[in-house]
Short mmCIF file of C-alpha atoms and ligand atoms in Angstrom, two decimals:
data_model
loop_
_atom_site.label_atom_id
_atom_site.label_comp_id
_atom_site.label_asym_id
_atom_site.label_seq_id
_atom_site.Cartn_x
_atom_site.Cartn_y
_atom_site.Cartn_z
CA UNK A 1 108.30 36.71 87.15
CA UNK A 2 105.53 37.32 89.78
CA UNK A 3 108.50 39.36 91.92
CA UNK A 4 109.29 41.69 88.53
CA UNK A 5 105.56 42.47 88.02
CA UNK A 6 105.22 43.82 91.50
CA UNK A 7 108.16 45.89 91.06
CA UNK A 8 105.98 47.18 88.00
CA UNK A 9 102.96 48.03 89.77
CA UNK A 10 105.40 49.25 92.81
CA UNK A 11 106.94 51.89 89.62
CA UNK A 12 103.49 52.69 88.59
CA UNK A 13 102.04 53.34 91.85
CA UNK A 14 104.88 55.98 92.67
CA UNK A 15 104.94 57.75 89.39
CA UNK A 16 100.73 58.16 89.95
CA UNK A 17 101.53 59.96 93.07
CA UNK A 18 104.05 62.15 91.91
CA UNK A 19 102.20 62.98 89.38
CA UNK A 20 99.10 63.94 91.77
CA UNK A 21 100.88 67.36 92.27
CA UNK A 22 101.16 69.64 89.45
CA UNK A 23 100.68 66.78 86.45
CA UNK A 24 96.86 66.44 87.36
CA UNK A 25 95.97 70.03 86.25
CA UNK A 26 95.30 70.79 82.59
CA UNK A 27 98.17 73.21 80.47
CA UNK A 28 96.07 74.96 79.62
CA UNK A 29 95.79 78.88 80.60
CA UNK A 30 93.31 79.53 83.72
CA UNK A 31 91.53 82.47 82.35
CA UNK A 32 91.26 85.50 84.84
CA UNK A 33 88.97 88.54 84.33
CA UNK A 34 90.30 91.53 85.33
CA UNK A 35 87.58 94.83 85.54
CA UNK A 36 87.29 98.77 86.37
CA UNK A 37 88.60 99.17 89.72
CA UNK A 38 92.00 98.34 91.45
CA UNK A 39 91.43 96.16 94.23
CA UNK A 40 90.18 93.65 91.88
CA UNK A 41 92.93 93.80 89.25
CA UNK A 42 95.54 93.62 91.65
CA UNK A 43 93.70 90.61 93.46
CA UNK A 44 93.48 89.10 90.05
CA UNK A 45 97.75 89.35 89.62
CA UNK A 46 98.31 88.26 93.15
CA UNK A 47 96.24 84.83 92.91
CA UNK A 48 97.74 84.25 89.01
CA UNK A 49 100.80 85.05 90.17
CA UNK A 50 99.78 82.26 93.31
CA UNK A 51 99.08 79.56 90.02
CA UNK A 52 101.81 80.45 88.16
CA UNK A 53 104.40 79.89 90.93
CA UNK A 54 102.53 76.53 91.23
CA UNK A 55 103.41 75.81 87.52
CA UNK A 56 100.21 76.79 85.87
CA UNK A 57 99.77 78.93 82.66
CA UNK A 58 97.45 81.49 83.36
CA UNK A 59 95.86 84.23 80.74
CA UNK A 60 94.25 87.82 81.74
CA UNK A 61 91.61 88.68 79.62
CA UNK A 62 89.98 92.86 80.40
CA UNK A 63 85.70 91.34 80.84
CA UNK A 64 82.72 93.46 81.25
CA UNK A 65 81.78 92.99 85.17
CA UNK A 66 78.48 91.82 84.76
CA UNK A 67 78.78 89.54 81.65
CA UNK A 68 81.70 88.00 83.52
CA UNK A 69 79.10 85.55 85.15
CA UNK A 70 77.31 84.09 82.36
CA UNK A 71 81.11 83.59 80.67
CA UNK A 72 82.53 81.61 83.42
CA UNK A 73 79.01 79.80 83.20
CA UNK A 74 79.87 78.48 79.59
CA UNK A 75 84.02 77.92 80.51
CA UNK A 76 85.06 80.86 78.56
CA UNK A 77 86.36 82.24 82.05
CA UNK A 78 87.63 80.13 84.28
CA UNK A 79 87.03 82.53 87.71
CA UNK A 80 86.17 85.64 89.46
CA UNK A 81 87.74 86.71 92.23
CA UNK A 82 85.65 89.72 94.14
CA UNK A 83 81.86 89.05 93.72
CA UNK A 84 80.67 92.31 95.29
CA UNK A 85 76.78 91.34 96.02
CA UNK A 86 75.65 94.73 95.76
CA UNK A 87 76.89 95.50 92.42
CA UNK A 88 76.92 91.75 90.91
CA UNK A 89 75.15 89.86 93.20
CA UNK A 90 72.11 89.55 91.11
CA UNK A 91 74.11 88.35 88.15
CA UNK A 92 75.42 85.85 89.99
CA UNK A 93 72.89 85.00 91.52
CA UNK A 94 71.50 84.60 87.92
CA UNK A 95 74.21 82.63 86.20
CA UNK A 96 73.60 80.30 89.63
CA UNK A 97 70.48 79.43 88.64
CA UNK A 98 71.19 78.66 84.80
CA UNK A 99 74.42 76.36 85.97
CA UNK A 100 77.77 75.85 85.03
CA UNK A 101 79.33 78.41 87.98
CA UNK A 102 80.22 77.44 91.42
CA UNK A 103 79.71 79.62 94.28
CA UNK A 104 83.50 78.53 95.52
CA UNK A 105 84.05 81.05 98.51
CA UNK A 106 83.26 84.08 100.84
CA UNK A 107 86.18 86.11 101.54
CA UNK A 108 86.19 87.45 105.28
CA UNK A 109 85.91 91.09 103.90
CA UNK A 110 82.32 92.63 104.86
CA UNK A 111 81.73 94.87 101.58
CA UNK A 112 78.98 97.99 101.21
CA UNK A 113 78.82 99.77 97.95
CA UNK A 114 76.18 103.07 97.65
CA UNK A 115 75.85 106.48 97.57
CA UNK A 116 78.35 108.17 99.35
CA UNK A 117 79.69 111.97 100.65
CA UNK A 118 83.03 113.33 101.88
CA UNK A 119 82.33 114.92 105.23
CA UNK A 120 82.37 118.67 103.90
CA UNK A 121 79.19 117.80 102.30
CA UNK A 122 77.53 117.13 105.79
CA UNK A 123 77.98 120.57 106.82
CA UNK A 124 76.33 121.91 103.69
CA UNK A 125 73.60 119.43 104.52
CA UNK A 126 73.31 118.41 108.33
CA UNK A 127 70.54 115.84 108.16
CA UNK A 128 72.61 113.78 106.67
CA UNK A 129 72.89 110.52 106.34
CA UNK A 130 69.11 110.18 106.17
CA UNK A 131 68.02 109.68 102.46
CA UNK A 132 65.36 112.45 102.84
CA UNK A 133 67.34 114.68 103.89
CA UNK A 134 69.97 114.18 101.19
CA UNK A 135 66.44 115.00 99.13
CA UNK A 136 66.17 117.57 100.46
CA UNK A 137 69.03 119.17 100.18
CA UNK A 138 68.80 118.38 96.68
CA UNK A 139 69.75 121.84 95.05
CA UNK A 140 73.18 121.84 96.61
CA UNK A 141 73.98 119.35 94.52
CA UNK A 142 72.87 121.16 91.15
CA UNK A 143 75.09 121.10 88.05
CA UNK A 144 74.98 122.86 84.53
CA UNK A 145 74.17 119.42 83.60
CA UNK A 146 70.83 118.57 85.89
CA UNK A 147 69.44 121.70 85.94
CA UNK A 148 67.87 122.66 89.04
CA UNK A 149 68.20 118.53 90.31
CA UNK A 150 71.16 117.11 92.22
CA UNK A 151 73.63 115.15 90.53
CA UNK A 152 74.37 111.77 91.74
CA UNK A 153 77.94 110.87 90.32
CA UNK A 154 77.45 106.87 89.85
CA UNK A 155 80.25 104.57 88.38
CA UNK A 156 80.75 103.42 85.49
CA UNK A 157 77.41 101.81 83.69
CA UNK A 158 78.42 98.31 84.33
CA UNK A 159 78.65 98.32 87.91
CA UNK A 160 75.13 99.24 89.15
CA UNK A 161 72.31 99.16 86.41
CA UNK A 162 69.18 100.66 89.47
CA UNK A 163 70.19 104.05 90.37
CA UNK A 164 68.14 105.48 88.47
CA UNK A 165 65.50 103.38 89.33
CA UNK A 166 65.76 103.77 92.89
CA UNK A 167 65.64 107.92 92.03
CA UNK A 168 62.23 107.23 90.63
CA UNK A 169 60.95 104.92 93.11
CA UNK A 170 61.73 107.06 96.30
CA UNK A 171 60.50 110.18 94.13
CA UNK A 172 64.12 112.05 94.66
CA UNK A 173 64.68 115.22 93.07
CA UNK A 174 67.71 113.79 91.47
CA UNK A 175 69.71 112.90 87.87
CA UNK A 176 72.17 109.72 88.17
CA UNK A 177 75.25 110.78 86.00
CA UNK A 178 77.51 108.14 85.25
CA UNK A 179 81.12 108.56 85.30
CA UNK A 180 83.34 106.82 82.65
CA UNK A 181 85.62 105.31 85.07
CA UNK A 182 86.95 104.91 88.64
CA UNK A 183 89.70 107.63 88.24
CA UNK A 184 86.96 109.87 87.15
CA UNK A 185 85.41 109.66 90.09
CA UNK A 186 88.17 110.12 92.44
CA UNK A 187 89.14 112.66 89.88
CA UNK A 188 85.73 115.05 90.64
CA UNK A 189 85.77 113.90 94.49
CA UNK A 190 89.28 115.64 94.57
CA UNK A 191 88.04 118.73 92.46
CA UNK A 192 84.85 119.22 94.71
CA UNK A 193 87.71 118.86 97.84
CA UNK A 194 89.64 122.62 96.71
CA UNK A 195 86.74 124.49 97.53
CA UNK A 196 84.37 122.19 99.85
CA UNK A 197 81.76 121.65 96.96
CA UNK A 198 79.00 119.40 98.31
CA UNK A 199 78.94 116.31 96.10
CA UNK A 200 77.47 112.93 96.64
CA UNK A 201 78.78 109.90 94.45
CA UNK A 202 79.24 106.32 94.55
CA UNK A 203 81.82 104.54 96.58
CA UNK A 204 82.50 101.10 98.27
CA UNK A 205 84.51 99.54 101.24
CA UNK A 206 86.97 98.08 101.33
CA UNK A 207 88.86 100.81 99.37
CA UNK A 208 91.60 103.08 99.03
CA UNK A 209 89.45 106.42 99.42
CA UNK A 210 88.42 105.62 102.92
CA UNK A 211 91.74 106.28 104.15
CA UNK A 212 91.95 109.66 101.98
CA UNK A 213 88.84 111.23 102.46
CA UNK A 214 86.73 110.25 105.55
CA UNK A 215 82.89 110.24 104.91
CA UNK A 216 79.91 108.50 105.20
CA UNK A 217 77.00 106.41 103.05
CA UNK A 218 73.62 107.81 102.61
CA UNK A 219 70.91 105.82 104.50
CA UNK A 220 68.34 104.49 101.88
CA UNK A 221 65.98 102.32 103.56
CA UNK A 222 67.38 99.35 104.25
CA UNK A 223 68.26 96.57 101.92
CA UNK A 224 65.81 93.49 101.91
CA UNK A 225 65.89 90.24 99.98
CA UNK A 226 63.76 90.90 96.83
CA UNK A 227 63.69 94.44 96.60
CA UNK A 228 64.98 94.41 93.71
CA UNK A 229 62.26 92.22 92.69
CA UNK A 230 59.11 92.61 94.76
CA UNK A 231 57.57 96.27 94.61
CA UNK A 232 55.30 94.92 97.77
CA UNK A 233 59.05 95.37 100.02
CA UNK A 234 60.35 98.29 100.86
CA UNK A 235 58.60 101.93 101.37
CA UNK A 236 57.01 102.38 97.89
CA UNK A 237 53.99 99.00 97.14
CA UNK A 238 54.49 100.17 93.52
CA UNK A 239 58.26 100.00 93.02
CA UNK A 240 61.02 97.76 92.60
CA UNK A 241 64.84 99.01 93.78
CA UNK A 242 63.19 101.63 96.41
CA UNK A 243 65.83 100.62 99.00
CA UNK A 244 69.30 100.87 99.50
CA UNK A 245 72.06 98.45 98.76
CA UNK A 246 73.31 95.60 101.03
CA UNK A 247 75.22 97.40 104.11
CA UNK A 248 76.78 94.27 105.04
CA UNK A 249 77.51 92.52 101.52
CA UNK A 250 79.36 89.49 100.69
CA UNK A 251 82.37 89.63 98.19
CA UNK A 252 82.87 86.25 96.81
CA UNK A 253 84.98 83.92 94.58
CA UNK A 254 83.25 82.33 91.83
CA UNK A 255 84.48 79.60 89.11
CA UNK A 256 83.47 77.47 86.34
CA UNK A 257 82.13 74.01 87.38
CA UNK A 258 84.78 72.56 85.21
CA UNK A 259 87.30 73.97 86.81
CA UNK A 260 87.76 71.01 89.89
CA UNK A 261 87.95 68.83 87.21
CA UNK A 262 90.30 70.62 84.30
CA UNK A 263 92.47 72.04 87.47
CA UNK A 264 92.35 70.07 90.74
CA UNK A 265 95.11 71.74 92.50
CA UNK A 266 94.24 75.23 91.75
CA UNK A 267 90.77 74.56 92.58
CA UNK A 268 92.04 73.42 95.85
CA UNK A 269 93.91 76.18 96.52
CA UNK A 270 90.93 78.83 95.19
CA UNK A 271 89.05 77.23 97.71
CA UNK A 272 91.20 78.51 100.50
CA UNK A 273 92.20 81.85 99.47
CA UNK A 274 90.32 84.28 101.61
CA UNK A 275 90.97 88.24 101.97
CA UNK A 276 89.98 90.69 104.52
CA UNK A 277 88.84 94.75 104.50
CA UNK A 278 92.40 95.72 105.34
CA UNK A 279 94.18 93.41 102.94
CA UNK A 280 91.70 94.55 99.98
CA UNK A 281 92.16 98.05 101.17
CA UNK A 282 95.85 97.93 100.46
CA UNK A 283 95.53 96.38 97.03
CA UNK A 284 94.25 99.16 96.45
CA UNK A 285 96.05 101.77 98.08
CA UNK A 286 99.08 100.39 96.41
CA UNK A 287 97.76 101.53 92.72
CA UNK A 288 95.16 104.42 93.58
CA UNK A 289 97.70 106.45 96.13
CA UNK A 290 101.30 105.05 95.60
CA UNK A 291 100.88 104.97 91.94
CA UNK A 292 102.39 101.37 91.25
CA UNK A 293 100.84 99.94 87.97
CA UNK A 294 99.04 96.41 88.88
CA UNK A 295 101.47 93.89 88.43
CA UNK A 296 103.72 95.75 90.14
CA UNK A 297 101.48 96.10 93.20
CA UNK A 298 100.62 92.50 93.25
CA UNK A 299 104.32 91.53 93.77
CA UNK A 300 104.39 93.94 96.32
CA UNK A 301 101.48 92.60 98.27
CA UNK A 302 102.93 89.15 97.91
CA UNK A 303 106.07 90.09 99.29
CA UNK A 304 104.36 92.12 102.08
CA UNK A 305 101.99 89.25 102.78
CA UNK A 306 103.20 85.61 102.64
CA UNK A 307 102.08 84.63 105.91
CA UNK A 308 98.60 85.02 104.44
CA UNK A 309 98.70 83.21 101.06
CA UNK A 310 101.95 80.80 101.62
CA UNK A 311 99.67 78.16 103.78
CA UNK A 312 96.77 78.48 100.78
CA UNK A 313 99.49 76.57 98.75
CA UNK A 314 101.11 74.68 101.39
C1 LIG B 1 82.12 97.00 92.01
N1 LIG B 1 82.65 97.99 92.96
C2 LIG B 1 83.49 97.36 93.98
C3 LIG B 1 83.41 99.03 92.23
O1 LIG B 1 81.58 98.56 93.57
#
């Protein structure tokens, strides 16, 4: 009798540890967020792909990149995958304070996202990268659409909310134009390219276009903690946002707080995953210049890359 019930608890015990591998994590679909710009869709199908090869069921859903944060605050997302502190960083930091999101990770990858010129533009307007100089040069950068101001070709609306701000609290002689998407940009940047237009728009690193068209970020002055906040920091007392962004930003992975607890093991491994410049670059690269559609480039990378994400799993 007393033999046979030890056998029992010897049964149970092994079936709990089997089932401490996969078992443990909810069916349920992880929900990934994919946005506007390639290296983060194609970082969203390489780690899904990563889950799904570990049995989970995972769901994309196309989210608005600064909402994102307060919807994996309340669950309805489960994660986000590049946190770009100069463009979301302040959401973040926002949903951080509220609760419900987990600062998980910081990739490797160093990240600066700002105004930005191909090099042509430099010759059309030597002092820069120096802000007031760009200023300066202002006229150069005049379209049928600002008048006698430059243009500044920002990204789509949901990526940076202060440029215009910053325009009015450095007293720049300029319009911030929006562009409707991230081909659009590369899209004018080539245009501008057949006949050495000077043009200054926003970019980011890591990316695709540094390895197409070599240039160089304007130099607001620099970024300090608050200056987004506090008019007292940077050069104007009166204004908030009269600095430039972050020139050595974090990118980061974010998540629910439920999710250690709904998905142990693919918390685990979210924990560990961890990309660099070059490997973000390429994600990339592999849409914006070789033309693959996302899913296709994630395989791709995942082929090209298991040294890096096999021991994440292992
Ligand atoms: C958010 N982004 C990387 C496009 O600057």
């Amino acid at each position: 009798m007393q033999r046979h019930a030890k056998l029992l608890i010897g049964a149970a015990a092994v079936a709990l540890t089997a089932a401490q591998g996969h078992a443990q994590d909810s069916s349920d679909p992880i929900i990934i967020p994919t946005h506007n710009w390639s290296s983060q869709i194609v970082m969203s199908h390489v780690v899904g792909n990563i889950f799904e090869d570990m049995g989970m069921s995972v769901e994309f859903i196309s989210a608005d990149s600064q909402a994102v944060y307060e919807a994996i605050r309340l669950g309805d997302v489960t994660l986000g995958l590049e946190v770009w502190e100069g463009a979301f960083g302040a959401s973040f930091s926002a949903a951080l304070e509220k609760g419900g999101i987990l600062d998980v990770a910081t990739h490797d990858a160093i990240t600066r996202e700002d105004w930005w010129y191909p090099m042509w533009t430099k010759e059309a307007c030597p002092g820069l990268p120096d802000w007031e100089a760009l200023n300066a040069c202002a006229e150069i950068f005049a379209t049928p659409e600002t008048g006698d101001r430059g243009r500044f070709l920002g990204g789509p609306v949901d990526w940076l909310k202060n440029d215009q701000q910053r325009v009015d609290a450095l007293g720049m002689n300029f319009t911030v134009v929006n562009a409707g998407s991230a081909a659009a940009l590369w899209a004018e940047l080539a245009a501008a390219e057949r006949d050495s237009t000077p043009i200054v728009l926003f970019n980011w690193t890591p990316n695709f276009a540094e390895a197409v068209w070599p240039g160089e970020f304007v130099e607001f002055p620099a970024w300090e903690e608050g200056c987004d906040k506090d008019p007292a920091l940077g050069p104007n007392p009166d204004a908030t946002y009269d600095c430039g962004n972050p020139a050595d930003g974090y990118l980061k992975i974010a998540a629910w707080d439920g999710m250690p607890e709904k998905w142990p093991t693919a918390f685990a491994v979210l924990e560990r995953i961890n990309f660099s410049n070059p490997q973000i670059a390429e994600m990339a690269k592999l849409v914006d210049i070789d033309g693959l559609d996302p899913e296709d480039a994630a395989l791709a990378w995942l082929e090209a890359n298991e040294d890096t994400w096999r021991p994440w799993v292992e």
